[in-house]
Short mmCIF file of C-alpha atoms and ligand atoms in Angstrom, two decimals:
data_model
loop_
_atom_site.label_atom_id
_atom_site.label_comp_id
_atom_site.label_asym_id
_atom_site.label_seq_id
_atom_site.Cartn_x
_atom_site.Cartn_y
_atom_site.Cartn_z
CA MET A 1 36.74 27.16 -32.26
CA GLY A 2 37.34 30.60 -30.57
CA GLN A 3 40.01 31.10 -27.49
CA ASP A 4 37.36 31.42 -25.05
CA ASP A 5 35.02 28.87 -26.39
CA PRO A 6 34.16 26.98 -23.41
CA ARG A 7 33.83 23.08 -25.75
CA ARG A 8 37.97 23.91 -25.67
CA THR A 9 37.82 23.84 -21.60
CA VAL A 10 35.26 20.57 -21.37
CA PRO A 11 37.27 18.24 -19.57
CA ARG A 12 37.75 14.67 -21.07
CA THR A 13 35.68 11.89 -20.91
CA ASP A 14 38.49 9.64 -19.86
CA ARG A 15 39.88 11.77 -16.99
CA LEU A 16 36.62 12.37 -15.38
CA LEU A 17 36.49 8.86 -15.78
CA ALA A 18 39.55 8.17 -13.46
CA LEU A 19 38.30 10.22 -10.74
CA PRO A 20 38.59 8.20 -7.26
CA ALA A 21 34.37 9.00 -7.28
CA VAL A 22 34.08 7.17 -9.82
CA ALA A 23 35.82 4.32 -8.50
CA ALA A 24 33.94 4.24 -5.84
CA ALA A 25 30.73 4.63 -7.51
CA ARG A 26 31.37 1.74 -9.47
CA GLY A 27 30.79 -0.72 -6.14
CA ARG A 28 26.68 0.81 -6.91
CA LEU A 29 26.11 1.59 -10.25
CA SER A 30 26.05 0.27 -13.52
CA GLU A 31 28.98 1.86 -16.00
CA GLN A 32 26.00 3.20 -18.01
CA VAL A 33 24.45 5.26 -15.20
CA ILE A 34 27.82 6.64 -14.26
CA ARG A 35 28.97 7.78 -18.38
CA GLY A 36 25.29 8.92 -18.29
CA VAL A 37 26.51 11.45 -15.12
CA VAL A 38 29.83 11.74 -16.49
CA ALA A 39 28.32 13.27 -19.81
CA GLN A 40 25.31 15.23 -18.18
CA HIS A 41 27.99 17.49 -16.49
CA GLN A 42 30.47 17.74 -19.16
CA ASP A 43 27.00 18.82 -21.29
CA GLU A 44 26.48 21.43 -18.86
CA VAL A 45 30.21 22.64 -19.16
CA ARG A 46 30.18 22.81 -22.66
CA GLN A 47 26.89 24.93 -22.12
CA GLY A 48 28.74 27.40 -19.92
CA ARG A 49 25.82 26.62 -16.77
CA LEU A 50 28.81 24.54 -14.68
CA PRO A 51 32.64 26.16 -14.56
CA ALA A 52 35.05 23.59 -15.58
CA GLU A 53 37.18 23.65 -13.05
CA SER A 54 33.45 22.47 -10.51
CA ILE A 55 33.33 19.73 -12.58
CA GLU A 56 34.86 17.34 -11.08
CA ALA A 57 33.13 18.22 -7.16
CA ALA A 58 29.84 18.18 -9.29
CA ILE A 59 30.31 14.55 -10.46
CA GLU A 60 31.60 13.45 -7.00
CA ARG A 61 28.60 14.91 -5.47
CA GLU A 62 26.02 13.74 -7.65
CA LEU A 63 27.59 9.77 -7.24
CA GLU A 64 27.23 10.14 -3.93
CA ALA A 65 24.00 11.19 -4.35
CA ARG A 66 22.93 8.17 -6.48
CA ARG A 67 21.28 5.12 -5.68
CA PRO A 68 20.93 2.04 -7.73
CA SER A 69 16.77 2.39 -7.64
CA THR A 70 15.20 6.33 -7.27
CA ILE A 71 12.46 5.86 -4.79
CA ARG A 72 13.61 7.06 -1.54
CA PRO A 73 12.84 6.70 2.00
CA VAL A 74 10.27 9.01 3.34
CA LEU A 75 9.53 10.07 6.52
CA ASN A 76 5.88 10.03 7.12
CA ALA A 77 4.41 13.28 9.46
CA THR A 78 1.34 13.69 8.15
CA GLY A 79 -0.49 11.64 10.62
CA VAL A 80 -1.79 9.11 7.79
CA ILE A 81 -1.47 5.93 8.36
CA VAL A 82 -1.54 3.84 5.01
CA HIS A 83 -0.32 6.52 2.87
CA THR A 84 -1.46 5.52 -0.44
CA ASN A 85 1.71 8.36 -1.95
CA LEU A 86 3.63 7.16 0.60
CA GLY A 87 3.63 3.22 -0.38
CA ARG A 88 1.13 2.08 2.03
CA ALA A 89 2.02 -0.05 4.63
CA PRO A 90 5.76 0.41 6.34
CA LEU A 91 6.84 -2.97 6.68
CA SER A 92 7.57 -4.39 10.15
CA ALA A 93 11.11 -5.13 11.23
CA ALA A 94 10.73 -9.06 10.52
CA ALA A 95 8.85 -8.59 7.17
CA ILE A 96 12.33 -6.73 5.80
CA GLU A 97 14.51 -9.43 7.08
CA ALA A 98 12.20 -12.34 5.50
CA ILE A 99 12.55 -10.08 2.03
CA GLU A 100 16.28 -9.66 2.44
CA ARG A 101 16.23 -14.14 2.96
CA ALA A 102 13.55 -14.72 -0.01
CA ALA A 103 15.73 -12.21 -2.45
CA ARG A 104 18.48 -14.87 -3.09
CA TYR A 105 17.52 -19.16 -4.25
CA ALA A 106 14.93 -19.62 -1.77
CA ASP A 107 12.71 -22.70 -1.20
CA VAL A 108 9.61 -21.25 -2.95
CA GLU A 109 8.16 -24.15 -4.22
CA LEU A 110 10.19 -26.57 -3.14
CA ASP A 111 10.12 -29.42 -0.60
CA LEU A 112 13.81 -29.84 0.64
CA ARG A 113 12.86 -33.13 3.06
CA SER A 114 12.06 -34.62 -0.55
CA GLY A 115 13.44 -32.99 -2.90
CA LYS A 116 10.39 -32.64 -5.15
CA ARG A 117 8.32 -29.44 -6.23
CA GLY A 118 6.39 -27.69 -2.87
CA SER A 119 3.40 -25.70 -2.55
CA ARG A 120 3.70 -21.54 -3.71
CA GLY A 121 3.15 -19.58 -0.68
CA ARG A 122 2.68 -22.55 1.95
CA GLY A 123 3.96 -20.36 4.66
CA ALA A 124 2.12 -17.33 4.17
CA VAL A 125 -1.31 -19.55 3.65
CA ASP A 126 -1.12 -21.50 6.90
CA ALA A 127 0.14 -18.13 9.02
CA LEU A 128 -3.32 -16.31 7.35
CA LEU A 129 -5.01 -19.92 8.51
CA GLU A 130 -3.80 -19.65 11.80
CA ALA A 131 -4.31 -15.98 12.16
CA CYS A 132 -7.48 -15.98 11.05
CA PRO A 133 -9.66 -20.09 12.07
CA ALA A 134 -12.77 -18.49 11.30
CA ALA A 135 -11.86 -19.47 7.68
CA GLU A 136 -10.97 -23.00 5.88
CA ALA A 137 -9.05 -22.09 2.95
CA ALA A 138 -6.35 -19.06 1.73
CA LEU A 139 -5.51 -17.91 -1.64
CA VAL A 140 -3.05 -15.38 -2.13
CA VAL A 141 -2.44 -13.07 -5.08
CA ASN A 142 -0.95 -10.31 -6.50
CA ASN A 143 -3.41 -7.18 -5.08
CA GLY A 144 -6.72 -6.92 -3.59
CA ALA A 145 -8.23 -5.46 -7.32
CA ALA A 146 -6.56 -8.96 -8.57
CA ALA A 147 -8.07 -10.23 -5.81
CA LEU A 148 -11.58 -9.40 -6.71
CA LEU A 149 -11.35 -10.24 -10.39
CA LEU A 150 -10.20 -13.53 -9.51
CA ALA A 151 -13.11 -13.86 -7.12
CA VAL A 152 -15.95 -12.92 -9.14
CA THR A 153 -14.47 -13.87 -12.10
CA ALA A 154 -14.15 -17.82 -11.45
CA LEU A 155 -17.63 -17.89 -9.21
CA SER A 156 -20.21 -16.12 -11.66
CA GLY A 157 -18.55 -17.72 -14.98
CA GLU A 158 -21.00 -17.31 -17.61
CA ALA A 159 -23.68 -15.77 -14.92
CA GLU A 160 -24.70 -12.72 -13.44
CA ILE A 161 -22.81 -10.84 -10.55
CA VAL A 162 -25.11 -9.59 -8.03
CA VAL A 163 -24.25 -5.91 -6.08
CA SER A 164 -25.52 -2.79 -5.12
CA ARG A 165 -25.39 0.35 -6.82
CA GLY A 166 -24.53 1.53 -2.87
CA GLU A 167 -21.19 -0.39 -3.27
CA LEU A 168 -19.52 -0.04 -7.33
CA ILE A 169 -17.60 2.50 -5.58
CA GLU A 170 -14.31 3.55 -7.21
CA ILE A 171 -10.96 2.74 -5.76
CA GLY A 172 -8.81 4.94 -6.29
CA ALA A 173 -7.37 7.42 -9.28
CA GLY A 174 -10.04 6.73 -12.27
CA PHE A 175 -10.34 2.92 -11.60
CA ARG A 176 -13.86 1.45 -10.85
CA LEU A 177 -14.65 -1.55 -9.46
CA PRO A 178 -18.02 -1.92 -12.30
CA GLU A 179 -15.43 -1.62 -15.12
CA LEU A 180 -12.54 -4.32 -13.16
CA MET A 181 -15.08 -6.67 -12.73
CA GLN A 182 -15.99 -6.45 -16.90
CA VAL A 183 -12.90 -7.14 -18.45
CA PHE A 184 -13.61 -10.62 -18.47
CA GLY A 185 -17.27 -10.06 -19.79
CA SER A 186 -18.65 -11.05 -16.65
CA ARG A 187 -22.32 -9.58 -16.27
CA LEU A 188 -22.91 -7.19 -13.24
CA ARG A 189 -26.82 -7.38 -12.30
CA GLU A 190 -26.96 -3.85 -10.04
CA VAL A 191 -29.73 -3.59 -7.77
CA GLY A 192 -30.94 -1.02 -5.26
CA ALA A 193 -30.10 3.03 -5.48
CA THR A 194 -27.14 4.91 -4.21
CA ASN A 195 -27.89 5.50 -1.30
CA ARG A 196 -30.30 2.73 -0.10
CA THR A 197 -30.30 -1.43 -0.97
CA HIS A 198 -33.13 -3.38 0.95
CA PRO A 199 -33.51 -7.18 1.05
CA ALA A 200 -36.34 -7.18 -1.81
CA ASP A 201 -33.47 -5.57 -4.36
CA TYR A 202 -31.61 -8.65 -4.28
CA ALA A 203 -34.72 -11.11 -3.48
CA ARG A 204 -36.46 -9.53 -6.64
CA VAL A 205 -32.80 -10.86 -9.09
CA LEU A 206 -31.78 -13.93 -6.60
CA GLY A 207 -31.89 -17.24 -8.96
CA ASP A 208 -30.71 -19.72 -11.23
CA ALA A 209 -29.07 -16.47 -13.69
CA THR A 210 -26.97 -15.48 -10.38
CA GLY A 211 -23.54 -16.41 -10.19
CA CYS A 212 -22.23 -14.70 -6.75
CA VAL A 213 -23.45 -12.28 -5.05
CA LEU A 214 -20.76 -9.48 -4.14
CA LYS A 215 -20.70 -6.92 -1.23
CA VAL A 216 -18.26 -4.17 -1.14
CA HIS A 217 -17.37 -2.52 1.86
CA PRO A 218 -17.28 1.64 0.96
CA SER A 219 -13.49 1.88 2.50
CA ASN A 220 -12.70 5.23 1.35
CA PHE A 221 -15.38 7.80 1.81
CA THR A 222 -18.72 7.76 4.10
CA ILE A 223 -22.92 8.44 3.22
CA SER A 224 -24.42 9.14 5.54
CA GLY A 225 -28.29 10.73 6.34
CA PHE A 226 -31.19 8.20 4.60
CA THR A 227 -29.00 5.07 4.30
CA SER A 228 -29.57 1.41 3.99
CA GLY A 229 -27.63 -1.75 3.26
CA VAL A 230 -27.94 -5.15 3.42
CA ASP A 231 -25.55 -7.02 6.05
CA VAL A 232 -23.47 -10.38 5.12
CA ALA A 233 -25.84 -12.30 7.77
CA ALA A 234 -28.76 -11.25 6.13
CA LEU A 235 -27.35 -12.05 2.96
CA ARG A 236 -26.68 -15.28 3.72
CA ARG A 237 -29.77 -16.25 4.48
CA LEU A 238 -31.77 -14.36 1.17
CA LEU A 239 -29.23 -16.66 -0.49
CA ASP A 240 -29.75 -19.99 0.99
CA GLU A 241 -33.85 -18.92 0.63
CA HIS A 242 -33.80 -18.45 -3.28
CA ALA A 243 -31.02 -20.92 -4.05
CA ALA A 244 -32.14 -24.37 -5.65
CA ALA A 245 -32.12 -26.74 -2.94
CA ASP A 246 -29.07 -28.63 -4.45
CA ARG A 247 -26.93 -25.62 -4.62
CA ARG A 248 -25.74 -22.54 -2.51
CA ILE A 249 -24.83 -19.24 -3.87
CA PRO A 250 -20.99 -17.95 -3.41
CA LEU A 251 -21.13 -14.46 -1.90
CA VAL A 252 -18.28 -12.79 -1.74
CA VAL A 253 -17.38 -10.17 0.50
CA ASP A 254 -14.51 -7.42 -0.59
CA LEU A 255 -13.75 -5.72 2.86
CA GLY A 256 -10.81 -4.51 1.46
CA SER A 257 -8.57 -2.86 4.53
CA GLY A 258 -7.76 -6.30 6.06
CA LEU A 259 -8.21 -6.35 9.89
CA LEU A 260 -8.36 -9.69 10.73
CA GLU A 261 -10.46 -9.29 13.87
CA PRO A 262 -12.37 -6.33 15.57
CA ASP A 263 -10.36 -3.73 16.45
CA PRO A 264 -11.83 -1.30 19.41
CA ALA A 265 -9.45 1.80 18.07
CA LEU A 266 -11.82 1.55 14.71
CA PRO A 267 -15.50 0.05 15.76
CA ASP A 268 -17.24 0.92 12.46
CA GLU A 269 -14.36 -0.81 10.36
CA PRO A 270 -15.52 -4.65 9.67
CA ASP A 271 -12.93 -7.38 10.08
CA LEU A 272 -13.19 -10.53 7.94
CA THR A 273 -13.32 -13.21 10.84
CA SER A 274 -16.43 -11.54 11.99
CA ALA A 275 -17.78 -11.83 7.91
CA LEU A 276 -16.98 -15.19 7.51
CA ARG A 277 -19.04 -16.00 10.90
CA ALA A 278 -21.40 -14.01 8.98
CA GLY A 279 -21.64 -16.20 6.19
CA ALA A 280 -19.68 -14.65 3.22
CA ASP A 281 -17.33 -17.81 1.47
CA VAL A 282 -15.21 -15.36 0.01
CA VAL A 283 -13.78 -12.66 1.71
CA ILE A 284 -11.13 -10.00 0.29
CA ALA A 285 -8.56 -7.71 1.76
CA SER A 286 -5.66 -5.91 0.72
CA GLY A 287 -2.38 -7.04 2.47
CA ASP A 288 -0.58 -3.53 2.64
CA LYS A 289 -4.14 -1.60 4.11
CA LEU A 290 -4.68 -2.02 8.02
CA LEU A 291 -3.04 -5.67 8.11
CA GLY A 292 0.29 -3.82 8.04
CA GLY A 293 2.21 -5.72 4.90
CA PRO A 294 3.28 -6.21 1.96
CA GLN A 295 0.88 -5.44 -1.01
CA ALA A 296 -0.94 -8.66 -1.90
CA GLY A 297 -4.77 -9.41 -2.17
CA LEU A 298 -6.11 -11.71 0.73
CA LEU A 299 -9.11 -14.02 -0.23
CA LEU A 300 -10.04 -16.38 2.78
CA GLY A 301 -13.16 -18.75 2.95
CA ARG A 302 -14.80 -21.59 2.31
CA ARG A 303 -12.57 -25.01 0.74
CA ASP A 304 -14.75 -25.13 -2.33
CA ALA A 305 -15.13 -21.26 -3.41
CA ILE A 306 -11.45 -21.14 -2.47
CA GLU A 307 -10.58 -24.06 -4.23
CA ARG A 308 -12.01 -23.06 -7.32
CA LEU A 309 -10.20 -19.79 -7.18
CA ALA A 310 -6.93 -21.26 -7.14
CA LYS A 311 -7.48 -23.62 -10.00
CA HIS A 312 -8.58 -20.77 -12.72
CA PRO A 313 -6.53 -20.01 -15.47
CA LEU A 314 -6.35 -16.32 -14.28
CA ALA A 315 -5.03 -17.46 -10.68
CA ARG A 316 -1.83 -18.04 -12.30
CA ALA A 317 -1.75 -13.98 -14.25
CA VAL A 318 -2.34 -12.43 -10.68
CA ARG A 319 0.36 -14.60 -8.37
CA ALA A 320 2.05 -12.80 -5.72
CA ASP A 321 5.60 -12.35 -5.85
CA LYS A 322 8.06 -14.61 -3.62
CA LEU A 323 9.22 -10.98 -1.75
CA ALA A 324 5.61 -10.48 -1.01
CA LEU A 325 4.62 -14.02 0.38
CA ALA A 326 7.71 -13.81 2.35
CA ALA A 327 6.90 -10.29 3.73
CA LEU A 328 3.89 -11.30 4.02
CA GLU A 329 4.19 -14.56 6.71
CA ALA A 330 6.28 -12.72 8.33
CA THR A 331 3.96 -10.02 8.82
CA LEU A 332 1.61 -12.34 10.59
CA ARG A 333 4.50 -14.48 12.68
CA GLY A 334 6.38 -11.75 13.68
CA PRO A 335 5.73 -9.51 16.56
CA GLY A 336 4.05 -6.43 15.18
CA THR A 337 3.79 -4.07 12.62
CA PRO A 338 4.52 -0.04 12.38
CA VAL A 339 0.51 0.31 11.30
CA ARG A 340 -0.46 -1.23 14.23
CA ASP A 341 1.91 0.99 16.58
CA ALA A 342 0.16 4.18 14.80
CA LEU A 343 -3.04 3.30 15.08
CA HIS A 344 -2.38 2.32 19.12
CA ALA A 345 -0.31 5.18 19.17
CA ASP A 346 -0.53 6.11 22.86
CA PRO A 347 -1.83 10.02 22.65
CA ALA A 348 0.06 11.36 26.03
CA ARG A 349 3.09 9.75 24.61
CA LEU A 350 2.72 11.48 21.38
CA HIS A 351 2.46 14.06 23.53
CA GLU A 352 5.69 14.03 25.06
CA ARG A 353 7.45 13.14 21.79
CA THR A 354 6.16 16.70 19.77
CA LEU A 355 6.55 18.90 22.99
CA VAL A 356 10.34 17.91 22.95
CA LEU A 357 10.66 18.34 19.45
CA ALA A 358 8.58 22.00 19.29
CA THR A 359 10.48 23.54 22.06
CA ARG A 360 13.55 22.31 20.71
CA LEU A 361 12.44 24.30 17.73
CA GLY A 362 10.21 27.11 19.21
CA ALA A 363 7.17 26.16 17.58
CA PRO A 364 3.66 25.19 19.67
CA VAL A 365 2.29 21.97 19.68
CA VAL A 366 -1.44 21.71 18.88
CA PRO A 367 -4.32 18.65 18.22
CA HIS A 368 -4.17 17.43 15.30
CA ASP A 369 -6.13 14.32 14.34
CA GLY A 370 -4.64 11.50 12.79
CA ARG A 371 -6.27 9.43 10.03
CA VAL A 372 -6.35 5.33 8.81
CA GLY A 373 -6.49 6.80 5.57
CA GLY A 374 -5.67 4.43 1.99
CA GLY A 375 -8.99 2.23 2.48
CA GLY A 376 -9.93 1.85 5.40
CA ALA A 377 -12.08 3.51 8.44
CA PRO A 378 -12.88 6.65 6.28
CA GLY A 379 -13.62 10.14 8.26
CA HIS A 380 -12.67 8.28 11.52
CA PRO A 381 -10.35 10.78 13.63
CA LEU A 382 -7.58 9.28 15.39
CA PRO A 383 -6.73 12.11 18.38
CA GLY A 384 -3.27 13.15 19.15
CA TRP A 385 -0.91 16.06 18.28
CA ALA A 386 1.45 18.76 15.74
CA ILE A 387 4.06 20.71 15.74
CA GLU A 388 2.87 23.75 14.11
CA LEU A 389 5.32 25.48 11.50
CA PRO A 390 4.97 28.05 8.94
CA ALA A 391 3.56 26.75 5.46
CA ASP A 392 6.51 26.84 3.80
CA TYR A 393 8.50 24.78 5.79
CA ALA A 394 6.76 21.56 4.51
CA GLU A 395 9.18 22.26 0.95
CA ARG A 396 12.38 22.16 2.10
CA LEU A 397 11.36 19.38 5.00
CA ARG A 398 10.65 17.57 1.22
CA LEU A 399 13.58 18.04 -0.43
CA GLY A 400 15.86 17.59 3.00
CA GLU A 401 17.66 14.32 3.46
CA PRO A 402 15.93 12.52 4.79
CA ALA A 403 12.60 13.90 2.94
CA VAL A 404 9.83 14.39 5.37
CA LEU A 405 6.41 15.01 4.15
CA ALA A 406 4.04 16.82 6.54
CA ARG A 407 1.25 17.91 6.26
CA VAL A 408 0.24 21.58 4.77
CA HIS A 409 -3.62 22.68 6.42
CA ASP A 410 -5.17 26.20 6.55
CA GLY A 411 -1.30 27.63 5.76
CA ARG A 412 0.40 25.81 8.18
CA CYS A 413 2.55 23.14 8.07
CA LEU A 414 1.39 20.93 10.58
CA VAL A 415 4.07 17.94 11.64
CA ASP A 416 2.90 14.98 13.46
CA LEU A 417 4.36 11.67 15.01
CA ARG A 418 1.66 9.22 14.82
CA CYS A 419 3.99 7.44 12.27
CA ILE A 420 7.32 8.35 12.73
CA PRO A 421 9.10 5.78 14.91
CA GLU A 422 10.17 6.86 18.09
CA ALA A 423 13.89 5.82 17.56
CA SER A 424 13.39 7.90 14.08
CA ASP A 425 12.63 11.19 16.09
CA GLY A 426 15.96 12.35 16.42
CA LEU A 427 16.26 12.54 12.25
CA LEU A 428 13.32 14.06 12.30
CA LEU A 429 14.57 16.96 14.58
CA ASP A 430 17.81 17.47 12.09
CA ALA A 431 15.43 17.31 9.84
CA LEU A 432 13.67 20.30 11.19
CA ILE A 433 16.55 22.11 12.27
CA ALA A 434 18.03 21.81 8.68
CA ALA A 435 14.96 23.61 7.01
CA LYS A 436 14.80 26.33 9.36
CA ARG A 437 17.13 27.85 7.63
C1 LIG B 1 -7.97 -0.77 -1.75
C2 LIG B 1 -9.90 -1.65 -2.22
C3 LIG B 1 -10.02 -2.54 -3.35
C4 LIG B 1 -7.96 -2.59 -4.10
O1 LIG B 1 -7.43 -3.01 -3.25
P1 LIG B 1 -5.72 -3.31 -4.01
O2 LIG B 1 -4.74 -3.90 -2.88
O3 LIG B 1 -5.61 -1.44 -3.83
O4 LIG B 1 -5.72 -3.67 -5.59
C5 LIG B 1 -10.68 -3.32 -3.41
N1 LIG B 1 -11.87 -3.17 -2.52
C6 LIG B 1 -12.24 -2.00 -1.64
C7 LIG B 1 -12.67 -2.93 -0.73
C8 LIG B 1 -10.33 -1.45 -1.02
O5 LIG B 1 -10.64 -1.34 0.19
#
């Protein structure tokens, strides 16, 4: 080893592991992670990329920034409420508290009064039924896709799933409903054309070979022009006409977004209650879209149909996690959700808040439409405002602390406050000022 060989100067592991910053990090991180950070910095010194005298400060900085989970909070300044890349719905304070309470040992499947086994997820199911009295029964599974798979697999059996060609959608990142539904060998019977499906198209195929009929709400796109479909009430009538006298053909309606009731802010978005009243046997929605809760698949409907689903072996493979059950119940029983607040944000108040921040930055305020985003009200604008900044702000905001995701559009960086809780306006302003430099 030569005089100036950097290996000579690499500080020893035992000395680095004795640093006060390492002792402090032991309360938060595993020994393996800490040793990994130390070894990585020693490597950098060895390779001449870090001066030996800086290693202690560098390790300290790195350990302070490290968390046991790499998922970081982000301020959503895009104006897109259900943002798929940001984990969809942000939870309400009530749901977050419920997760904390359920995180340790909890009476998930125990009746504390009798000391006997209790029904898993009873509280979440009861809350759903109270929120949606049009349903006789409910079941909660892992997510919307699992709910759909369970419903069509259990209700169709060996028989056909009848579905319109216009509703065989891709729900995201290459996952397509027709492929999903056939995972367990179910038989799809497609009817109609991409843009138009008529009652006669269904009537032609309905009969003894029909296991169930599926209607899917196209939740992430719209088609306009020469289009037509058959609504839930008309489908119900058709099914009743074409089933044998002693048989009810189940009608499954996948709505996606999870509005419990019609919302005047989203006039074209279908809701669970209306679909059930119109004659659906089972309606399906995600917990983490417009309902504003945790990831979950919600199945509501007639008691006989829901019981069939609950008894199917697949139900066990897609069951909901206790944290999701706790959060879902609290979402429904708590005082409101951030998704609801963002959807119903008062444009005048949004303008005031935006103006306060923009003035501090010396930047203009421009009109900006928010969106519902992933799986709801496609194309429907939510009028609001944004701070307009040069495009190069976007990266600095993303890499800042806290991380801020803005919208980059037409060579500008747009900061929309719709999905920022008002209590975080100060944090956002600090991040914007830091990104200015
Ligand atoms: C979002 C969506 C799904 C998938 O639900 P996940 O909760 O993402 O699994 C299925 N169908 C429709 C209509 C949807 O909008």
